[in-house]
Amino acid sequence: MSSNSLPDVERTLVFGSERNLVGTLTMPSGEPGQRAPRTAVLLTNVGIMPRCGPYRVNVDLARRFARIGVPTLRFDMSGLGDSGRSSGAKDVAQQWILDTRAAMDAVQAQLGIRRFIMIGVCSGADIAYLTAPDEPRLSGIVMFDPYLYPTRRSAVIGLVRRVRGLGLTATAKLMAGRVQRAVRRVVAKGEAEGEQPESTMRYGASAPPLSEFAAKLGATVKRGGRVMLLYSGSYPYHHNYEAQTADNLRPYGLADKVEYAMIQAADHVLMGLAGRRQFLARCVETVERWTAAPTPQTADTPTFVPSRLGAVAEWAVTAARTQLPAAANGAMAPARHAA
Amino acid sequence: MAQEILQFSNQDRVMAGALTLPDRGDSGVGFVLCRPFGAEAIRSHAMFRALATRLARAGCATLVFDYHGTGESPGDAATQDLAHWQRDIVAADAFLRYRTGVARTHWFGLGLGATLAARAALAAPAAARPAHLVLWDPVENGSDYVALMFARHRREMERWFRSRWDVIRRDGLEDEPSLPGVVLGFEVGSGLAADFGRLQTLQLQSLIDAGIRVTIGRDRAATAALPSSPLLRVRTIEQKINWMTNHAPEGEEYEGSAIVPQDAVAAAQESLHVVELAA
């Protein structure tokens, strides 16, 4: 997929109180009519993939945002990509929340921007979701394939799909095995499962209970943050209809307070072209809309308190660009450069 | 050990890289690490970082970088081809020598990165050539490589959608992969597609004739046909790793992303020992 070429300005940055974090800042392309940016986008790792994202999707996103006048910092969390590990002893999620705040500090120090939208895919969605409730600078989060919470309807749709795909006999065997394992689990625990819908695994990561997920989303919404949940078509047995998100969140009064969509053609890591195009378009449309309209205010919206800037003094660009001396036919003459 | 995140450029081709410098025990050798193509470059990122660290501990300044139009480097993937990336390797080598003062360099390449390193070494002026090439699982036949990518592409989509490829096609979820176009999530422009079509051999004998030491890691079955020379060391690949997709073909390969194949790291480290003996 063509990302178009420059004039996007892409610079590598090193930041954070330990100067262990690495990111790439993509600046607006400066096309006529672009206003000074007031919001920046944050992008980060997907699983353990580096900050360019699967299939370089974060690069593509950043360049598209540059063309609508929105700067982007895509960064590696501690220990991933080019970022070094933190010397702290926090658990991974807590550390990555701190890293996300440090990324905001870095952009704020560089550009004076103090409103951010974070777009997270898979594990990146988890960090956006965990950071947002208590971070007033995060005016919106877009989560792609966050946690999955089946409903009765999704279970029926999933069962029909299994029967179509595997046949009746194979599906019956599969289901019998699952029931058997579930019974064994209940007997072993000596207690019945709770009333909450059981959370499912999402590519190896266990999910929090739906009540906890909804509580954090609710806290973000309550302070005026926007939330978009996007789901791929990679979970045909667990998340398989667009209104499933609303069905999940309705008991918590959030069904009409968050935005959601299902991109059926997209796979979980956005490898397929058709789905990726839809994902990119949806992200650009969302960022354009959210940056154009004022953030909805609530009575509980706190005023921004610039008190989280302890790391700013440590931030510095060390990634100087070196232009090598003239080369013949595009190839360097190393002898000239040897010490 | 210190790491610098940097950008360097050769004319209008800007590249992002990470330079890892040893604390002590300068071996006098610099290493240029050449990433593979596309999804393989993304999924082997952790392996390259670990390799740079190991080599720095062995006293080597090490530069790992993204070819222009790939990874974190500026540029458009669709306009790249093998010749451009070969020149990027030579430029990276020149930058490493310029920045650290090393006079002797070794190049390590994985997959298509190995192929590019071999071709770049042959195309470079004599003074710009590496003393030693470590070529790990190189792409030798471009058509076979493209066919493998197509097969993995279809299979990966089947895994993600839990459906058969013909059903995915019928439902309009994904097109049949073709080049020029997008395969395994990465765009291959007309120049690169044509290069893949022309790529047939690794020209090992030409490298040996040019006096370049070569260590090659290959599947056991593919080691028999290699030329015999004191300049050529052959290692069989003990850990066959799938760097292309999230899902490794069952029972065939290990999944990549978080794996650092010890045999590849050992091959790079051993190339330093060979230099010491020769010196």
PDB file of N, CA and C in Angstrom, chain A residues 1-2 10 12 22 24 48-52 55-56 59 63 74 81-84 203 233-234 237 264-269 271-274 276 319-324 327 329-330 332 334 337 339, chain B residues 3 5 7-11 14 39 42-43 45 49 69-76 87 90-91 93-95 97-98 101 128 153 156-157 160-162 173-174 182 184-187 246-247 257-258:
ATOM      1  N   MET A   1       0.841  -1.184   0.000  1.00  0.00           N
ATOM      2  CA  MET A   1       0.000   0.000   0.000  1.00  0.00           C
ATOM      3  C   MET A   1       0.877   1.235   0.000  1.00  0.00           C
ATOM      4  N   SER A   2       0.613   2.091  -0.893  1.00  0.00           N
ATOM      5  CA  SER A   2       1.458   3.271  -0.960  1.00  0.00           C
ATOM      6  C   SER A   2       1.183   4.201   0.210  1.00  0.00           C
ATOM      7  N   GLU A  10       9.933  13.116   9.530  1.00  0.00           N
ATOM      8  CA  GLU A  10      10.010  12.030  10.490  1.00  0.00           C
ATOM      9  C   GLU A  10      11.347  12.094  11.214  1.00  0.00           C
ATOM     10  N   THR A  12      13.620  10.724  14.677  1.00  0.00           N
ATOM     11  CA  THR A  12      13.712   9.769  15.773  1.00  0.00           C
ATOM     12  C   THR A  12      14.041  10.517  17.067  1.00  0.00           C
ATOM     13  N   VAL A  22      12.327   5.330  22.954  1.00  0.00           N
ATOM     14  CA  VAL A  22      12.606   5.767  21.585  1.00  0.00           C
ATOM     15  C   VAL A  22      11.294   5.902  20.827  1.00  0.00           C
ATOM     16  N   THR A  24       9.348   7.897  17.107  1.00  0.00           N
ATOM     17  CA  THR A  24       9.487   8.627  15.846  1.00  0.00           C
ATOM     18  C   THR A  24       8.365   9.652  15.773  1.00  0.00           C
ATOM     19  N   ILE A  48       4.834  -7.689  20.697  1.00  0.00           N
ATOM     20  CA  ILE A  48       6.239  -7.307  20.837  1.00  0.00           C
ATOM     21  C   ILE A  48       6.805  -6.756  19.537  1.00  0.00           C
ATOM     22  N   MET A  49       5.918  -6.417  18.624  1.00  0.00           N
ATOM     23  CA  MET A  49       6.414  -5.822  17.375  1.00  0.00           C
ATOM     24  C   MET A  49       6.903  -4.402  17.632  1.00  0.00           C
ATOM     25  N   PRO A  50       7.922  -3.958  16.889  1.00  0.00           N
ATOM     26  CA  PRO A  50       8.454  -2.609  17.103  1.00  0.00           C
ATOM     27  C   PRO A  50       7.434  -1.531  16.726  1.00  0.00           C
ATOM     28  N   ARG A  51       7.782  -0.294  16.986  1.00  0.00           N
ATOM     29  CA  ARG A  51       6.808   0.809  16.929  1.00  0.00           C
ATOM     30  C   ARG A  51       6.276   1.093  15.533  1.00  0.00           C
ATOM     31  N   CYS A  52       6.918   0.606  14.503  1.00  0.00           N
ATOM     32  CA  CYS A  52       6.357   0.804  13.163  1.00  0.00           C
ATOM     33  C   CYS A  52       5.070  -0.013  12.989  1.00  0.00           C
ATOM     34  N   TYR A  55       3.192  -4.798   9.711  1.00  0.00           N
ATOM     35  CA  TYR A  55       3.092  -4.386   8.299  1.00  0.00           C
ATOM     36  C   TYR A  55       3.250  -2.873   8.151  1.00  0.00           C
ATOM     37  N   ARG A  56       3.969  -2.273   9.119  1.00  0.00           N
ATOM     38  CA  ARG A  56       4.286  -0.836   9.084  1.00  0.00           C
ATOM     39  C   ARG A  56       3.019   0.020   9.143  1.00  0.00           C
ATOM     40  N   VAL A  59       3.362   3.521  10.623  1.00  0.00           N
ATOM     41  CA  VAL A  59       3.997   4.501   9.728  1.00  0.00           C
ATOM     42  C   VAL A  59       2.939   5.069   8.784  1.00  0.00           C
ATOM     43  N   ARG A  63       1.680   9.046   8.656  1.00  0.00           N
ATOM     44  CA  ARG A  63       1.776   9.865   7.450  1.00  0.00           C
ATOM     45  C   ARG A  63       0.405  10.384   7.021  1.00  0.00           C
ATOM     46  N   ARG A  74       5.008   7.813  17.408  1.00  0.00           N
ATOM     47  CA  ARG A  74       4.897   6.363  17.598  1.00  0.00           C
ATOM     48  C   ARG A  74       6.133   5.971  18.402  1.00  0.00           C
ATOM     49  N   GLY A  81      11.074  -3.019  20.958  1.00  0.00           N
ATOM     50  CA  GLY A  81      11.628  -2.278  19.828  1.00  0.00           C
ATOM     51  C   GLY A  81      13.020  -1.765  20.141  1.00  0.00           C
ATOM     52  N   ASP A  82      13.216  -0.454  20.007  1.00  0.00           N
ATOM     53  CA  ASP A  82      14.515   0.145  20.292  1.00  0.00           C
ATOM     54  C   ASP A  82      14.624   0.685  21.709  1.00  0.00           C
ATOM     55  N   SER A  83      13.543   0.653  22.468  1.00  0.00           N
ATOM     56  CA  SER A  83      13.586   1.223  23.814  1.00  0.00           C
ATOM     57  C   SER A  83      14.255   0.276  24.798  1.00  0.00           C
ATOM     58  N   GLY A  84      15.068   0.869  25.681  1.00  0.00           N
ATOM     59  CA  GLY A  84      15.717   0.063  26.707  1.00  0.00           C
ATOM     60  C   GLY A  84      14.755  -0.237  27.835  1.00  0.00           C
ATOM     61  N   TYR A 203      -5.912 -13.689  21.732  1.00  0.00           N
ATOM     62  CA  TYR A 203      -4.553 -14.005  21.309  1.00  0.00           C
ATOM     63  C   TYR A 203      -3.623 -14.194  22.499  1.00  0.00           C
ATOM     64  N   GLY A 233     -12.492  -9.095  12.165  1.00  0.00           N
ATOM     65  CA  GLY A 233     -13.264 -10.297  11.867  1.00  0.00           C
ATOM     66  C   GLY A 233     -12.540 -11.563  12.262  1.00  0.00           C
ATOM     67  N   SER A 234     -11.500 -11.441  13.095  1.00  0.00           N
ATOM     68  CA  SER A 234     -10.673 -12.610  13.438  1.00  0.00           C
ATOM     69  C   SER A 234     -11.236 -13.463  14.560  1.00  0.00           C
ATOM     70  N   TYR A 237     -16.117 -16.723  16.324  1.00  0.00           N
ATOM     71  CA  TYR A 237     -16.903 -17.490  17.292  1.00  0.00           C
ATOM     72  C   TYR A 237     -17.182 -16.693  18.566  1.00  0.00           C
ATOM     73  N   GLN A 264     -15.238  -6.184   9.517  1.00  0.00           N
ATOM     74  CA  GLN A 264     -15.296  -7.628   9.237  1.00  0.00           C
ATOM     75  C   GLN A 264     -14.137  -8.088   8.358  1.00  0.00           C
ATOM     76  N   ALA A 265     -13.707  -7.234   7.437  1.00  0.00           N
ATOM     77  CA  ALA A 265     -12.646  -7.632   6.501  1.00  0.00           C
ATOM     78  C   ALA A 265     -11.254  -7.552   7.110  1.00  0.00           C
ATOM     79  N   ALA A 266     -11.152  -6.976   8.311  1.00  0.00           N
ATOM     80  CA  ALA A 266      -9.826  -6.828   8.930  1.00  0.00           C
ATOM     81  C   ALA A 266      -9.487  -8.058   9.752  1.00  0.00           C
ATOM     82  N   ASP A 267      -8.225  -8.455   9.695  1.00  0.00           N
ATOM     83  CA  ASP A 267      -7.738  -9.503  10.583  1.00  0.00           C
ATOM     84  C   ASP A 267      -7.078  -8.842  11.791  1.00  0.00           C
ATOM     85  N   HIS A 268      -6.754  -9.639  12.772  1.00  0.00           N
ATOM     86  CA  HIS A 268      -6.304  -9.107  14.066  1.00  0.00           C
ATOM     87  C   HIS A 268      -5.045  -8.251  13.963  1.00  0.00           C
ATOM     88  N   VAL A 269      -4.140  -8.576  13.048  1.00  0.00           N
ATOM     89  CA  VAL A 269      -2.902  -7.783  12.935  1.00  0.00           C
ATOM     90  C   VAL A 269      -2.873  -6.953  11.656  1.00  0.00           C
ATOM     91  N   MET A 271      -3.089  -7.629   8.458  1.00  0.00           N
ATOM     92  CA  MET A 271      -2.278  -8.079   7.333  1.00  0.00           C
ATOM     93  C   MET A 271      -3.024  -7.924   6.010  1.00  0.00           C
ATOM     94  N   GLY A 272      -4.292  -8.248   6.011  1.00  0.00           N
ATOM     95  CA  GLY A 272      -5.068  -8.190   4.780  1.00  0.00           C
ATOM     96  C   GLY A 272      -5.286  -6.754   4.325  1.00  0.00           C
ATOM     97  N   LEU A 273      -5.207  -6.565   3.030  1.00  0.00           N
ATOM     98  CA  LEU A 273      -5.234  -5.202   2.479  1.00  0.00           C
ATOM     99  C   LEU A 273      -6.609  -4.560   2.611  1.00  0.00           C
ATOM    100  N   ALA A 274      -7.660  -5.308   2.298  1.00  0.00           N
ATOM    101  CA  ALA A 274      -9.005  -4.725   2.321  1.00  0.00           C
ATOM    102  C   ALA A 274      -9.355  -4.246   3.724  1.00  0.00           C
ATOM    103  N   ARG A 276      -7.263  -3.598   6.171  1.00  0.00           N
ATOM    104  CA  ARG A 276      -6.354  -2.535   6.631  1.00  0.00           C
ATOM    105  C   ARG A 276      -6.796  -1.185   6.073  1.00  0.00           C
ATOM    106  N   ALA A 319      18.992  11.943  18.266  1.00  0.00           N
ATOM    107  CA  ALA A 319      19.035  11.235  16.998  1.00  0.00           C
ATOM    108  C   ALA A 319      19.363  12.199  15.861  1.00  0.00           C
ATOM    109  N   ALA A 320      20.552  12.717  15.902  1.00  0.00           N
ATOM    110  CA  ALA A 320      20.950  13.662  14.858  1.00  0.00           C
ATOM    111  C   ALA A 320      21.024  12.961  13.514  1.00  0.00           C
ATOM    112  N   ARG A 321      20.713  13.677  12.496  1.00  0.00           N
ATOM    113  CA  ARG A 321      20.771  13.113  11.149  1.00  0.00           C
ATOM    114  C   ARG A 321      22.133  13.420  10.552  1.00  0.00           C
ATOM    115  N   THR A 322      22.805  12.421  10.082  1.00  0.00           N
ATOM    116  CA  THR A 322      24.128  12.595   9.502  1.00  0.00           C
ATOM    117  C   THR A 322      24.065  12.405   8.002  1.00  0.00           C
ATOM    118  N   GLN A 323      24.446  13.433   7.289  1.00  0.00           N
ATOM    119  CA  GLN A 323      24.532  13.313   5.832  1.00  0.00           C
ATOM    120  C   GLN A 323      25.969  12.950   5.490  1.00  0.00           C
ATOM    121  N   LEU A 324      26.123  11.810   4.877  1.00  0.00           N
ATOM    122  CA  LEU A 324      27.470  11.380   4.538  1.00  0.00           C
ATOM    123  C   LEU A 324      28.028  12.222   3.406  1.00  0.00           C
ATOM    124  N   ALA A 327      28.935  10.827  -2.610  1.00  0.00           N
ATOM    125  CA  ALA A 327      29.193   9.444  -3.002  1.00  0.00           C
ATOM    126  C   ALA A 327      29.171   9.321  -4.520  1.00  0.00           C
ATOM    127  N   ASN A 329      28.008   7.325  -7.689  1.00  0.00           N
ATOM    128  CA  ASN A 329      26.995   6.367  -8.114  1.00  0.00           C
ATOM    129  C   ASN A 329      26.165   5.845  -6.953  1.00  0.00           C
ATOM    130  N   GLY A 330      25.971   6.705  -5.970  1.00  0.00           N
ATOM    131  CA  GLY A 330      25.138   6.288  -4.849  1.00  0.00           C
ATOM    132  C   GLY A 330      25.874   5.440  -3.845  1.00  0.00           C
ATOM    133  N   MET A 332      29.064   4.766  -1.234  1.00  0.00           N
ATOM    134  CA  MET A 332      30.025   5.557  -0.491  1.00  0.00           C
ATOM    135  C   MET A 332      31.429   5.067  -0.782  1.00  0.00           C
ATOM    136  N   PRO A 334      34.289   4.307   1.370  1.00  0.00           N
ATOM    137  CA  PRO A 334      34.574   4.215   2.793  1.00  0.00           C
ATOM    138  C   PRO A 334      35.980   4.663   3.163  1.00  0.00           C
ATOM    139  N   HIS A 337      36.339   7.835   4.831  1.00  0.00           N
ATOM    140  CA  HIS A 337      35.709   8.087   6.120  1.00  0.00           C
ATOM    141  C   HIS A 337      36.385   7.352   7.253  1.00  0.00           C
ATOM    142  N   ALA A 339      38.836   6.389  10.102  1.00  0.00           N
ATOM    143  CA  ALA A 339      39.649   7.245  10.972  1.00  0.00           C
ATOM    144  C   ALA A 339      41.115   6.915  10.789  1.00  0.00           C
TER     145      ALA A 339
ATOM    146  N   GLN B   3      24.036   2.692  23.284  1.00  0.00           N
ATOM    147  CA  GLN B   3      23.295   2.608  22.022  1.00  0.00           C
ATOM    148  C   GLN B   3      22.840   4.004  21.604  1.00  0.00           C
ATOM    149  N   ILE B   5      20.422   5.974  18.886  1.00  0.00           N
ATOM    150  CA  ILE B   5      19.390   5.882  17.862  1.00  0.00           C
ATOM    151  C   ILE B   5      19.637   7.049  16.918  1.00  0.00           C
ATOM    152  N   GLN B   7      19.812   8.742  12.609  1.00  0.00           N
ATOM    153  CA  GLN B   7      19.464   8.706  11.191  1.00  0.00           C
ATOM    154  C   GLN B   7      20.709   9.084  10.404  1.00  0.00           C
ATOM    155  N   PHE B   8      20.895   8.462   9.277  1.00  0.00           N
ATOM    156  CA  PHE B   8      21.966   8.869   8.372  1.00  0.00           C
ATOM    157  C   PHE B   8      21.393   8.841   6.964  1.00  0.00           C
ATOM    158  N   SER B   9      22.082   9.524   6.085  1.00  0.00           N
ATOM    159  CA  SER B   9      21.529   9.573   4.731  1.00  0.00           C
ATOM    160  C   SER B   9      22.626   9.470   3.693  1.00  0.00           C
ATOM    161  N   ASN B  10      22.259   8.930   2.601  1.00  0.00           N
ATOM    162  CA  ASN B  10      23.129   8.875   1.436  1.00  0.00           C
ATOM    163  C   ASN B  10      22.377   9.592   0.329  1.00  0.00           C
ATOM    164  N   GLN B  11      22.842  10.782  -0.004  1.00  0.00           N
ATOM    165  CA  GLN B  11      22.092  11.648  -0.920  1.00  0.00           C
ATOM    166  C   GLN B  11      20.678  11.827  -0.357  1.00  0.00           C
ATOM    167  N   VAL B  14      17.295   8.743   3.326  1.00  0.00           N
ATOM    168  CA  VAL B  14      17.490   8.803   4.777  1.00  0.00           C
ATOM    169  C   VAL B  14      17.157   7.436   5.371  1.00  0.00           C
ATOM    170  N   ALA B  39       7.496  -8.544   6.507  1.00  0.00           N
ATOM    171  CA  ALA B  39       7.082  -9.056   7.811  1.00  0.00           C
ATOM    172  C   ALA B  39       8.253  -9.719   8.535  1.00  0.00           C
ATOM    173  N   ILE B  42      10.100  -7.154  10.548  1.00  0.00           N
ATOM    174  CA  ILE B  42       9.389  -6.741  11.759  1.00  0.00           C
ATOM    175  C   ILE B  42       9.543  -7.821  12.831  1.00  0.00           C
ATOM    176  N   ARG B  43       9.324  -9.064  12.429  1.00  0.00           N
ATOM    177  CA  ARG B  43       9.288 -10.140  13.414  1.00  0.00           C
ATOM    178  C   ARG B  43      10.676 -10.550  13.911  1.00  0.00           C
ATOM    179  N   HIS B  45      12.938  -8.331  14.650  1.00  0.00           N
ATOM    180  CA  HIS B  45      13.511  -7.133  15.271  1.00  0.00           C
ATOM    181  C   HIS B  45      14.216  -7.456  16.583  1.00  0.00           C
ATOM    182  N   ARG B  49      18.235  -7.021  17.697  1.00  0.00           N
ATOM    183  CA  ARG B  49      18.657  -6.254  18.874  1.00  0.00           C
ATOM    184  C   ARG B  49      19.561  -7.104  19.768  1.00  0.00           C
ATOM    185  N   GLY B  69      12.611   3.446   3.037  1.00  0.00           N
ATOM    186  CA  GLY B  69      11.283   2.963   2.643  1.00  0.00           C
ATOM    187  C   GLY B  69      10.820   1.751   3.429  1.00  0.00           C
ATOM    188  N   THR B  70      11.567   1.397   4.492  1.00  0.00           N
ATOM    189  CA  THR B  70      11.163   0.251   5.326  1.00  0.00           C
ATOM    190  C   THR B  70      11.258   0.635   6.790  1.00  0.00           C
ATOM    191  N   GLY B  71      10.618  -0.118   7.643  1.00  0.00           N
ATOM    192  CA  GLY B  71      10.728   0.047   9.090  1.00  0.00           C
ATOM    193  C   GLY B  71      10.523   1.485   9.516  1.00  0.00           C
ATOM    194  N   GLU B  72      11.474   2.019  10.266  1.00  0.00           N
ATOM    195  CA  GLU B  72      11.374   3.380  10.783  1.00  0.00           C
ATOM    196  C   GLU B  72      11.993   4.411   9.843  1.00  0.00           C
ATOM    197  N   SER B  73      12.538   3.975   8.745  1.00  0.00           N
ATOM    198  CA  SER B  73      13.156   4.924   7.813  1.00  0.00           C
ATOM    199  C   SER B  73      12.096   5.624   6.977  1.00  0.00           C
ATOM    200  N   PRO B  74      12.353   6.893   6.647  1.00  0.00           N
ATOM    201  CA  PRO B  74      11.456   7.560   5.707  1.00  0.00           C
ATOM    202  C   PRO B  74      11.455   6.844   4.359  1.00  0.00           C
ATOM    203  N   GLY B  75      10.523   7.218   3.522  1.00  0.00           N
ATOM    204  CA  GLY B  75      10.496   6.662   2.181  1.00  0.00           C
ATOM    205  C   GLY B  75       9.289   5.786   1.925  1.00  0.00           C
ATOM    206  N   ASP B  76       9.049   5.557   0.669  1.00  0.00           N
ATOM    207  CA  ASP B  76       7.873   4.842   0.204  1.00  0.00           C
ATOM    208  C   ASP B  76       8.276   3.439  -0.248  1.00  0.00           C
ATOM    209  N   ARG B  87      22.666  -0.466  -2.234  1.00  0.00           N
ATOM    210  CA  ARG B  87      23.429   0.774  -2.010  1.00  0.00           C
ATOM    211  C   ARG B  87      23.234   1.284  -0.580  1.00  0.00           C
ATOM    212  N   VAL B  90      25.798  -0.472   1.545  1.00  0.00           N
ATOM    213  CA  VAL B  90      27.134   0.108   1.359  1.00  0.00           C
ATOM    214  C   VAL B  90      27.216   1.455   2.085  1.00  0.00           C
ATOM    215  N   ALA B  91      26.137   2.221   2.035  1.00  0.00           N
ATOM    216  CA  ALA B  91      26.106   3.505   2.745  1.00  0.00           C
ATOM    217  C   ALA B  91      26.155   3.288   4.255  1.00  0.00           C
ATOM    218  N   ASP B  93      27.544   0.791   5.774  1.00  0.00           N
ATOM    219  CA  ASP B  93      28.923   0.402   6.061  1.00  0.00           C
ATOM    220  C   ASP B  93      29.824   1.635   6.116  1.00  0.00           C
ATOM    221  N   ALA B  94      29.651   2.526   5.159  1.00  0.00           N
ATOM    222  CA  ALA B  94      30.461   3.756   5.128  1.00  0.00           C
ATOM    223  C   ALA B  94      30.183   4.600   6.367  1.00  0.00           C
ATOM    224  N   PHE B  95      28.912   4.664   6.763  1.00  0.00           N
ATOM    225  CA  PHE B  95      28.566   5.444   7.951  1.00  0.00           C
ATOM    226  C   PHE B  95      29.206   4.842   9.194  1.00  0.00           C
ATOM    227  N   ARG B  97      31.929   3.049   9.440  1.00  0.00           N
ATOM    228  CA  ARG B  97      33.383   3.322   9.432  1.00  0.00           C
ATOM    229  C   ARG B  97      33.657   4.780   9.778  1.00  0.00           C
ATOM    230  N   TYR B  98      32.850   5.660   9.188  1.00  0.00           N
ATOM    231  CA  TYR B  98      32.999   7.105   9.384  1.00  0.00           C
ATOM    232  C   TYR B  98      32.743   7.483  10.831  1.00  0.00           C
ATOM    233  N   GLY B 101      35.294   4.823  13.187  1.00  0.00           N
ATOM    234  CA  GLY B 101      36.713   4.708  12.864  1.00  0.00           C
ATOM    235  C   GLY B 101      37.172   3.287  12.591  1.00  0.00           C
ATOM    236  N   ALA B 128      35.397  -0.828  -0.155  1.00  0.00           N
ATOM    237  CA  ALA B 128      34.161  -0.761   0.627  1.00  0.00           C
ATOM    238  C   ALA B 128      33.608  -2.134   0.955  1.00  0.00           C
ATOM    239  N   HIS B 153       0.822 -16.272   2.884  1.00  0.00           N
ATOM    240  CA  HIS B 153      -0.209 -15.226   2.920  1.00  0.00           C
ATOM    241  C   HIS B 153      -1.601 -15.871   2.997  1.00  0.00           C
ATOM    242  N   GLU B 156      -2.062 -17.705   6.315  1.00  0.00           N
ATOM    243  CA  GLU B 156      -2.224 -16.803   7.457  1.00  0.00           C
ATOM    244  C   GLU B 156      -3.636 -16.219   7.502  1.00  0.00           C
ATOM    245  N   MET B 157      -4.154 -15.860   6.337  1.00  0.00           N
ATOM    246  CA  MET B 157      -5.519 -15.333   6.308  1.00  0.00           C
ATOM    247  C   MET B 157      -6.518 -16.408   6.739  1.00  0.00           C
ATOM    248  N   TRP B 160      -6.365 -16.463  10.492  1.00  0.00           N
ATOM    249  CA  TRP B 160      -6.973 -15.313  11.166  1.00  0.00           C
ATOM    250  C   TRP B 160      -8.500 -15.315  11.049  1.00  0.00           C
ATOM    251  N   PHE B 161      -8.998 -15.758   9.903  1.00  0.00           N
ATOM    252  CA  PHE B 161     -10.451 -15.734   9.726  1.00  0.00           C
ATOM    253  C   PHE B 161     -11.096 -17.087  10.029  1.00  0.00           C
ATOM    254  N   ARG B 162     -10.261 -18.054  10.375  1.00  0.00           N
ATOM    255  CA  ARG B 162     -10.760 -19.404  10.674  1.00  0.00           C
ATOM    256  C   ARG B 162     -11.683 -19.894   9.557  1.00  0.00           C
ATOM    257  N   LEU B 173     -13.176 -10.956   1.408  1.00  0.00           N
ATOM    258  CA  LEU B 173     -12.368 -10.445   2.513  1.00  0.00           C
ATOM    259  C   LEU B 173     -10.940 -10.139   2.084  1.00  0.00           C
ATOM    260  N   GLU B 174     -10.445 -10.802   1.064  1.00  0.00           N
ATOM    261  CA  GLU B 174      -9.063 -10.583   0.623  1.00  0.00           C
ATOM    262  C   GLU B 174      -8.912 -11.047  -0.816  1.00  0.00           C
ATOM    263  N   VAL B 182       0.503  -6.284  -2.932  1.00  0.00           N
ATOM    264  CA  VAL B 182       0.758  -6.453  -1.504  1.00  0.00           C
ATOM    265  C   VAL B 182       0.753  -7.935  -1.170  1.00  0.00           C
ATOM    266  N   LEU B 184       1.725 -10.602   2.150  1.00  0.00           N
ATOM    267  CA  LEU B 184       2.036 -10.676   3.577  1.00  0.00           C
ATOM    268  C   LEU B 184       2.067  -9.290   4.201  1.00  0.00           C
ATOM    269  N   GLY B 185       1.154  -8.440   3.736  1.00  0.00           N
ATOM    270  CA  GLY B 185       0.999  -7.131   4.340  1.00  0.00           C
ATOM    271  C   GLY B 185       1.952  -6.064   3.850  1.00  0.00           C
ATOM    272  N   PHE B 186       2.853  -6.384   2.953  1.00  0.00           N
ATOM    273  CA  PHE B 186       3.833  -5.394   2.483  1.00  0.00           C
ATOM    274  C   PHE B 186       3.739  -5.175   0.987  1.00  0.00           C
ATOM    275  N   GLU B 187       3.928  -3.933   0.624  1.00  0.00           N
ATOM    276  CA  GLU B 187       3.825  -3.585  -0.780  1.00  0.00           C
ATOM    277  C   GLU B 187       5.121  -3.918  -1.518  1.00  0.00           C
ATOM    278  N   ASN B 246       2.339 -14.742  11.931  1.00  0.00           N
ATOM    279  CA  ASN B 246       2.068 -14.984  13.354  1.00  0.00           C
ATOM    280  C   ASN B 246       2.014 -16.469  13.680  1.00  0.00           C
ATOM    281  N   HIS B 247       1.478 -17.226  12.723  1.00  0.00           N
ATOM    282  CA  HIS B 247       1.250 -18.639  12.979  1.00  0.00           C
ATOM    283  C   HIS B 247       2.265 -19.467  12.201  1.00  0.00           C
ATOM    284  N   SER B 257       9.513 -13.768  16.110  1.00  0.00           N
ATOM    285  CA  SER B 257       9.182 -12.620  16.970  1.00  0.00           C
ATOM    286  C   SER B 257       9.984 -12.571  18.258  1.00  0.00           C
ATOM    287  N   ALA B 258       9.888 -13.601  19.076  1.00  0.00           N
ATOM    288  CA  ALA B 258      10.570 -13.526  20.369  1.00  0.00           C
ATOM    289  C   ALA B 258      11.770 -14.469  20.429  1.00  0.00           C
TER     290      ALA B 258
END
